[in-house]
One Martini backbone bead per residue (centre of mass of N, CA, C, O) as a GRO file, in nm:
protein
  202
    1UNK     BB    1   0.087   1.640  -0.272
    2UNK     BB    2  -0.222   1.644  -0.159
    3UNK     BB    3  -0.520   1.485  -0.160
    4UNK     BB    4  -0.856   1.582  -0.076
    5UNK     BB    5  -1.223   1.516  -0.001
    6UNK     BB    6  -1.230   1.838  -0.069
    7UNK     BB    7  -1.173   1.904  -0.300
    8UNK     BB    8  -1.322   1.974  -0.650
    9UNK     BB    9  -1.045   1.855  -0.820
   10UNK     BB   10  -0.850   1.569  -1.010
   11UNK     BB   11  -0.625   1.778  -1.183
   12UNK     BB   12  -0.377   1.648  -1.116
   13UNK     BB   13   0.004   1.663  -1.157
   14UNK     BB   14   0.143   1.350  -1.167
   15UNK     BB   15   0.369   1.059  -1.118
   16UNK     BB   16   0.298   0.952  -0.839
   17UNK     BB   17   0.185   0.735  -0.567
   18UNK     BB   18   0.031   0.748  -0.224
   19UNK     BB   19  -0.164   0.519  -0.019
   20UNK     BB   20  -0.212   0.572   0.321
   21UNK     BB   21  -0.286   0.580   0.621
   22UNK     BB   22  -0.592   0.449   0.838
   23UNK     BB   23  -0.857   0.367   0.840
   24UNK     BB   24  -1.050   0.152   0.750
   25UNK     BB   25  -1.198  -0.069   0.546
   26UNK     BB   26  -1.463  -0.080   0.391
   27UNK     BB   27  -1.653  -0.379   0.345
   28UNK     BB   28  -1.869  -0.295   0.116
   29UNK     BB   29  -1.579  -0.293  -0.088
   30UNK     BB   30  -1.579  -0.667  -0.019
   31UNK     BB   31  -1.888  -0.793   0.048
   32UNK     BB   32  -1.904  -0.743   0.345
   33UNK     BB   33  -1.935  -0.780   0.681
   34UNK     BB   34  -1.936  -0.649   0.971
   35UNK     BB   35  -1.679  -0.749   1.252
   36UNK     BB   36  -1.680  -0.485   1.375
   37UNK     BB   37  -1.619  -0.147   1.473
   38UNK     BB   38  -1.644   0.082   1.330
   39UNK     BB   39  -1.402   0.275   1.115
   40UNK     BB   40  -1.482   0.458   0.896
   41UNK     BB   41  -1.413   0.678   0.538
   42UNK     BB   42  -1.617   0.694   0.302
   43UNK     BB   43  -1.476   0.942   0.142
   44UNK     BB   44  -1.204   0.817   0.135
   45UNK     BB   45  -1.260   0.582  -0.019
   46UNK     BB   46  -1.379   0.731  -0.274
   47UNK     BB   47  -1.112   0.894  -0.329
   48UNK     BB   48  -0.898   0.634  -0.357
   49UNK     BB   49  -1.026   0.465  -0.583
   50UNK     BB   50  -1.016   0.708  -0.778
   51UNK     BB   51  -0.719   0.725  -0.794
   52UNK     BB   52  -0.714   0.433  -0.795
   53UNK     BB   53  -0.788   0.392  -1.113
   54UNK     BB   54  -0.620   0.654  -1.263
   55UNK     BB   55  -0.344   0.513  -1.201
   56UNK     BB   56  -0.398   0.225  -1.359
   57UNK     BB   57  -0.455   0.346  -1.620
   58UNK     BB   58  -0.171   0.508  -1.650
   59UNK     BB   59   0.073   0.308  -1.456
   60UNK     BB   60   0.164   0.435  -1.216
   61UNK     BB   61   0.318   0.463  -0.947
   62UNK     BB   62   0.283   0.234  -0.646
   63UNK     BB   63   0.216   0.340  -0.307
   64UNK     BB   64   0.102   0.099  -0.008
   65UNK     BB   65  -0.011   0.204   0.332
   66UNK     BB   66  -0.142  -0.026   0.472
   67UNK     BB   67  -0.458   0.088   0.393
   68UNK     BB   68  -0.315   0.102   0.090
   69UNK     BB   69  -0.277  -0.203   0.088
   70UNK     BB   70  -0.607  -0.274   0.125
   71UNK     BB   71  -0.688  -0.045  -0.103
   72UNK     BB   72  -0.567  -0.250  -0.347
   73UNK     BB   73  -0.676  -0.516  -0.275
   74UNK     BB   74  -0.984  -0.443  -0.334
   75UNK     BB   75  -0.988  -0.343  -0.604
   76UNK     BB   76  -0.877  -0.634  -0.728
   77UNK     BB   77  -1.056  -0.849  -0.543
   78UNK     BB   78  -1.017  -0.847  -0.244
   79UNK     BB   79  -0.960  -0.927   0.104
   80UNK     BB   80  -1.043  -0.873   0.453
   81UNK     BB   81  -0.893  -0.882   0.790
   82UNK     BB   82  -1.067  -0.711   1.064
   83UNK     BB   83  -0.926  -0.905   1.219
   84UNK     BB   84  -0.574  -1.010   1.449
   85UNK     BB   85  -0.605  -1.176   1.718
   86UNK     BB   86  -0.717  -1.457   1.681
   87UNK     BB   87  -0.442  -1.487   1.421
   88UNK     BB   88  -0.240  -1.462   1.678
   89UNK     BB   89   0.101  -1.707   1.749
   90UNK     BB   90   0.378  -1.503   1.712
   91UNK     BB   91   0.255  -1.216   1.756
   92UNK     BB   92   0.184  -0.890   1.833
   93UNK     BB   93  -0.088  -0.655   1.852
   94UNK     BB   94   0.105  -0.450   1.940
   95UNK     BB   95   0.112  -0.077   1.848
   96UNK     BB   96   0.458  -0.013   1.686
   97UNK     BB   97   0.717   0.214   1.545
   98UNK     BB   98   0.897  -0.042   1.588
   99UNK     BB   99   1.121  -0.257   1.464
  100UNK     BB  100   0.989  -0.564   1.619
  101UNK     BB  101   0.914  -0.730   1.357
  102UNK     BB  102   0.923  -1.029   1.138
  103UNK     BB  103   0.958  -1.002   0.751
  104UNK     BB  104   0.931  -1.237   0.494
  105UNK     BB  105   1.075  -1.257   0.219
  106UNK     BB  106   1.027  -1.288  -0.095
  107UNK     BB  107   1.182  -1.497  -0.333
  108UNK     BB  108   1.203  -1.266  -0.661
  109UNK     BB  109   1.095  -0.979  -0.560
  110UNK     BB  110   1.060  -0.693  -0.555
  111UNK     BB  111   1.131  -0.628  -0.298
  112UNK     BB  112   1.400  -0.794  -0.274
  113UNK     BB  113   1.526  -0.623  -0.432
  114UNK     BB  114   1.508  -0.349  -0.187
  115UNK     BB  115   1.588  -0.509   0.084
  116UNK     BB  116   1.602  -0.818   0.081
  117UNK     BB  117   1.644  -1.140   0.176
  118UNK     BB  118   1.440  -1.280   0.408
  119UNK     BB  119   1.495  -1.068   0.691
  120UNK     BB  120   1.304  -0.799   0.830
  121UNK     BB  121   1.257  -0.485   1.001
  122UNK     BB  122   0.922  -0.417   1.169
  123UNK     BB  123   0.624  -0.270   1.233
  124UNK     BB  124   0.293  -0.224   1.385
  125UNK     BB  125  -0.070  -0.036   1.311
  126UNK     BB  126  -0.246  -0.280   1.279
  127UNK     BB  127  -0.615  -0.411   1.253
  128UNK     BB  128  -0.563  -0.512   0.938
  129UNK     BB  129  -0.571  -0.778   0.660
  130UNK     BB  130  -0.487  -0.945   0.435
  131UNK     BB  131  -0.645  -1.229   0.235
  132UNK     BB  132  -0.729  -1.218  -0.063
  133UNK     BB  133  -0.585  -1.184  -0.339
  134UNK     BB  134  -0.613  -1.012  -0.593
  135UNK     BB  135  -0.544  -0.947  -0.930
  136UNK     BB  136  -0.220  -1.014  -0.982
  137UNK     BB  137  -0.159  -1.052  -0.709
  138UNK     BB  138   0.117  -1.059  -0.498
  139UNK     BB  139   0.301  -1.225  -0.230
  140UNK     BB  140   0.640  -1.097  -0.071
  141UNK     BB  141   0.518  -1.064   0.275
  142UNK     BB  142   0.545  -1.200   0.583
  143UNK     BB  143   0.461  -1.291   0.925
  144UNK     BB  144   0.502  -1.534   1.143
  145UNK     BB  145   0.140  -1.551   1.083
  146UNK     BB  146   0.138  -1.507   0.763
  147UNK     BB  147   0.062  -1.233   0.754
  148UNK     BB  148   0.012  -0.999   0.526
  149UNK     BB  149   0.266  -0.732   0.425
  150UNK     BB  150   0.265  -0.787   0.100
  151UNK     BB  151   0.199  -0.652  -0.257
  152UNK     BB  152   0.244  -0.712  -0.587
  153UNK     BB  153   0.254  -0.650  -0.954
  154UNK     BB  154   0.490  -0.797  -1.211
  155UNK     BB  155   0.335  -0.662  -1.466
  156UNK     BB  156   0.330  -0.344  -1.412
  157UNK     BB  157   0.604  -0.210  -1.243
  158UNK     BB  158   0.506  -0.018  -0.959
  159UNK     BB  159   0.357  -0.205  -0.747
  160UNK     BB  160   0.302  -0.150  -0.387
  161UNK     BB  161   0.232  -0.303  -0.070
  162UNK     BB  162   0.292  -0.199   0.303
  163UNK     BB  163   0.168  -0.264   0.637
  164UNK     BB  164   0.320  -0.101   0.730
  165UNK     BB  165   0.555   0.178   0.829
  166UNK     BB  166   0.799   0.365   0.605
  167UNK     BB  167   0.776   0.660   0.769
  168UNK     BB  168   0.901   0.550   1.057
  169UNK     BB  169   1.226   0.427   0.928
  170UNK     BB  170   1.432   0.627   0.755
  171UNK     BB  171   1.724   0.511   0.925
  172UNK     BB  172   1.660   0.297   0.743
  173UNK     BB  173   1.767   0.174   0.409
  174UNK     BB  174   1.544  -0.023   0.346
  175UNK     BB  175   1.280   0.186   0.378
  176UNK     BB  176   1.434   0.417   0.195
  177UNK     BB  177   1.386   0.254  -0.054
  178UNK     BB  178   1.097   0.242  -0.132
  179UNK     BB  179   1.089   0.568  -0.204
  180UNK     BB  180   1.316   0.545  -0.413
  181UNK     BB  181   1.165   0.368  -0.614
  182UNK     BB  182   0.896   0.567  -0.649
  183UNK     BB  183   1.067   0.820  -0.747
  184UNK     BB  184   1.234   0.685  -0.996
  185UNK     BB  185   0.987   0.593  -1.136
  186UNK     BB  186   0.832   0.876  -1.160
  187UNK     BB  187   1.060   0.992  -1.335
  188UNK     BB  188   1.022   0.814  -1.547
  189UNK     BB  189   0.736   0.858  -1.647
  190UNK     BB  190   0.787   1.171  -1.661
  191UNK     BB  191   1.009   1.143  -1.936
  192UNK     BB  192   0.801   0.957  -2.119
  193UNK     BB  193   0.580   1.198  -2.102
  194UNK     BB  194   0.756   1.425  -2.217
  195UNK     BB  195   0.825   1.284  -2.491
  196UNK     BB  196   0.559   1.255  -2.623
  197UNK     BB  197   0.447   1.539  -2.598
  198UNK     BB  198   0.664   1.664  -2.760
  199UNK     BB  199   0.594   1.489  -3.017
  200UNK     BB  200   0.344   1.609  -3.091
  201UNK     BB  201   0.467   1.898  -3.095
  202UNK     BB  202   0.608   1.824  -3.403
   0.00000   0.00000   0.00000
């Protein structure tokens, strides 16, 4: 199921949540002043913003891709890098669905649990990045100029964004764990709602 800002109404039911890639993130929703050529999504910005909202006070497993874990970043009250070329000597800012970037991922955090300690091949799709983290939020994973790849909250359940694009990346294992675990996750969340639900009805 998408949901789209032309919705008329958010009354779906769902039970885990993935917030995709797209448009950079709107610098007036972590106070900051535009340093690049806009290129912003305001209508979408506020449709996902309000999405995760209803899915952390709910406890959803959340999956933020790219983008998504930008704007999961900024609701908890982190910032953005509006730009990265600045910022790299030892990465290419060239965007490729390949996976040609070299992933550090931090020891005993969720990620490593899902793709495995050391280093992963990532692809890289974005022109901004984590800056500050959020609040709750760990950094799990960054690429070898430092640059913030993953972020996790340890005491949420499954909450998780990764700036790259793992979705385009499904025939590696590694990759395809993590939809498999936010799929096992919503399933579990279904049948805790289900188990609720029918208590009350008896």
């Amino acid at each position: 199921m998408h949901i789209r800002p032309s919705d008329r109404s958010l009354q779906h039911h769902y039970d885990g949540v993935v917030i995709t890639g797209g448009h950079d993130v709107n610098p007036a929703l972590y106070a900051a002043e535009p340093e690049v050529e806009p290129l912003h999504d305001t209508e979408r910005d506020a449709l996902e913003m309000h999405v995760i909202e209803l899915s952390l006070a709910r406890r959803l497993p959340i999956l933020g891709i790219c983008r998504g874990a930008q704007l999961l970043n900024v609701f908890r009250g982190g910032s953005l890098f509006q730009e990265l070329r600045s910022r790299r000597r030892r990465t290419s800012n060239r965007w490729t669905v390949l996976p040609l970037k070299r992933l550090h991922v931090e020891s005993g955090s969720m990620l490593a649990r899902l793709v495995g300690d050391g280093t992963q091949r990532i692809n890289s799709l974005h022109n901004q990045a984590i800056d500050r983290a959020g609040e709750g939020l760990r950094i799990s994973g960054r690429d070898l100029d430092g640059i913030v790849q993953a972020i996790e909250d340890p005491d949420y359940g499954f909450l998780l964004g990764v700036q790259w694009h793992p979705e385009f990346l499904l025939p590696m294992v590694t990759h395809r764990a993590l939809f498999k675990a936010l799929v096992d996750s919503a399933r579990q969340y279904a049948d805790t709602r289900r188990a609720r639900e029918n208590g009350h009805n008896t």
